[in-house]
Short mmCIF file of C-alpha atoms in Angstrom, two decimals:
data_model
loop_
_atom_site.label_atom_id
_atom_site.label_comp_id
_atom_site.label_asym_id
_atom_site.label_seq_id
_atom_site.Cartn_x
_atom_site.Cartn_y
_atom_site.Cartn_z
CA UNK A 45 0.00 0.00 0.00
CA UNK A 46 3.00 2.28 0.43
CA UNK A 47 5.02 3.93 3.14
CA UNK A 48 3.44 4.66 6.46
CA UNK A 49 4.38 6.99 9.29
CA UNK A 50 3.78 6.99 13.01
CA UNK A 51 0.13 7.78 13.64
CA UNK A 52 -1.12 6.57 10.25
CA UNK A 53 -4.20 4.37 10.07
CA UNK A 54 -3.67 1.04 8.30
CA UNK A 55 -6.51 -0.75 6.53
CA UNK A 56 -6.18 -4.51 6.01
CA UNK A 57 -8.03 -6.36 3.24
CA UNK A 58 -7.59 -10.12 2.83
CA UNK A 59 -4.57 -10.08 5.14
CA UNK A 60 -2.73 -7.39 3.18
CA UNK A 61 -2.22 -3.75 4.08
CA UNK A 62 -4.36 -2.14 1.40
CA UNK A 63 -5.00 1.39 2.65
CA UNK A 64 -2.79 3.87 4.47
CA UNK A 65 -4.21 7.17 5.61
CA UNK A 66 -4.34 9.72 8.35
CA UNK A 67 -8.11 9.77 8.85
CA UNK A 68 -9.71 6.78 10.58
CA UNK A 69 -13.13 7.44 9.07
CA UNK A 70 -11.83 7.62 5.49
CA UNK A 71 -9.70 4.48 5.87
CA UNK A 72 -12.62 2.57 7.41
CA UNK A 73 -14.93 3.60 4.56
CA UNK A 74 -12.32 2.62 1.95
CA UNK A 75 -11.76 -0.79 3.57
CA UNK A 76 -15.51 -1.43 3.73
CA UNK A 77 -15.88 -0.50 0.05
CA UNK A 78 -13.06 -2.85 -0.92
CA UNK A 79 -14.34 -5.71 1.21
CA UNK A 80 -17.86 -5.44 -0.16
CA UNK A 81 -17.04 -4.59 -3.78
CA UNK A 82 -17.85 -8.15 -4.85
CA UNK A 83 -20.98 -8.34 -2.71
CA UNK A 84 -21.70 -9.29 0.84
CA UNK A 85 -24.35 -9.07 3.50
CA UNK A 86 -22.52 -8.75 6.83
CA UNK A 87 -19.66 -6.66 8.19
CA UNK A 88 -18.22 -7.58 11.58
CA UNK A 89 -16.12 -4.85 13.14
CA UNK A 90 -13.75 -6.08 15.86
CA UNK A 91 -12.53 -3.29 18.13
CA UNK A 92 -9.77 -3.14 20.74
CA UNK A 93 -10.21 -2.20 24.37
CA UNK A 94 -9.39 1.46 23.74
CA UNK A 95 -12.04 1.88 21.04
CA UNK A 96 -15.20 3.36 22.55
CA UNK A 97 -18.58 2.36 21.05
CA UNK A 98 -19.02 5.92 19.80
CA UNK A 99 -15.76 5.82 17.80
CA UNK A 100 -15.65 7.06 14.24
CA UNK A 101 -14.92 3.55 12.97
CA UNK A 102 -18.06 2.16 14.58
CA UNK A 103 -20.23 5.02 13.39
CA UNK A 104 -18.71 4.80 9.90
CA UNK A 105 -19.57 1.11 9.59
CA UNK A 106 -23.12 1.72 10.79
CA UNK A 107 -23.57 4.71 8.46
CA UNK A 108 -22.11 2.74 5.56
CA UNK A 109 -24.38 -0.23 6.17
CA UNK A 110 -27.44 2.01 6.41
CA UNK A 111 -26.94 3.07 2.78
CA UNK A 112 -26.60 -0.51 1.52
CA UNK A 113 -28.20 -3.87 2.20
CA UNK A 114 -25.48 -4.83 4.66
CA UNK A 115 -25.85 -5.73 8.34
CA UNK A 116 -23.18 -4.53 10.74
CA UNK A 117 -22.04 -6.29 13.88
CA UNK A 118 -19.59 -4.67 16.31
CA UNK A 119 -17.64 -6.88 18.73
CA UNK A 120 -15.12 -5.84 21.34
CA UNK A 121 -11.99 -8.02 21.35
CA UNK A 122 -10.96 -6.57 24.70
CA UNK A 123 -7.22 -6.95 24.03
CA UNK A 124 -4.67 -4.35 24.95
#
């Protein structure tokens, strides 16, 4: 995906770093678009312990799924 710097947001698609950006919301939307480009019905977002439910990633996935026929599930992994 290219060079990254400290503080960048990395988006992973199929186990590869596919998106590098500075804005969490934009990277999340890009990853969702890539993951669902061939179709799909469910997105499961796994968050870490420092990611509050009101985070931009969570709201982005919910907003994205509201504009398409995709269900969104958010799970906390609880890891540090």
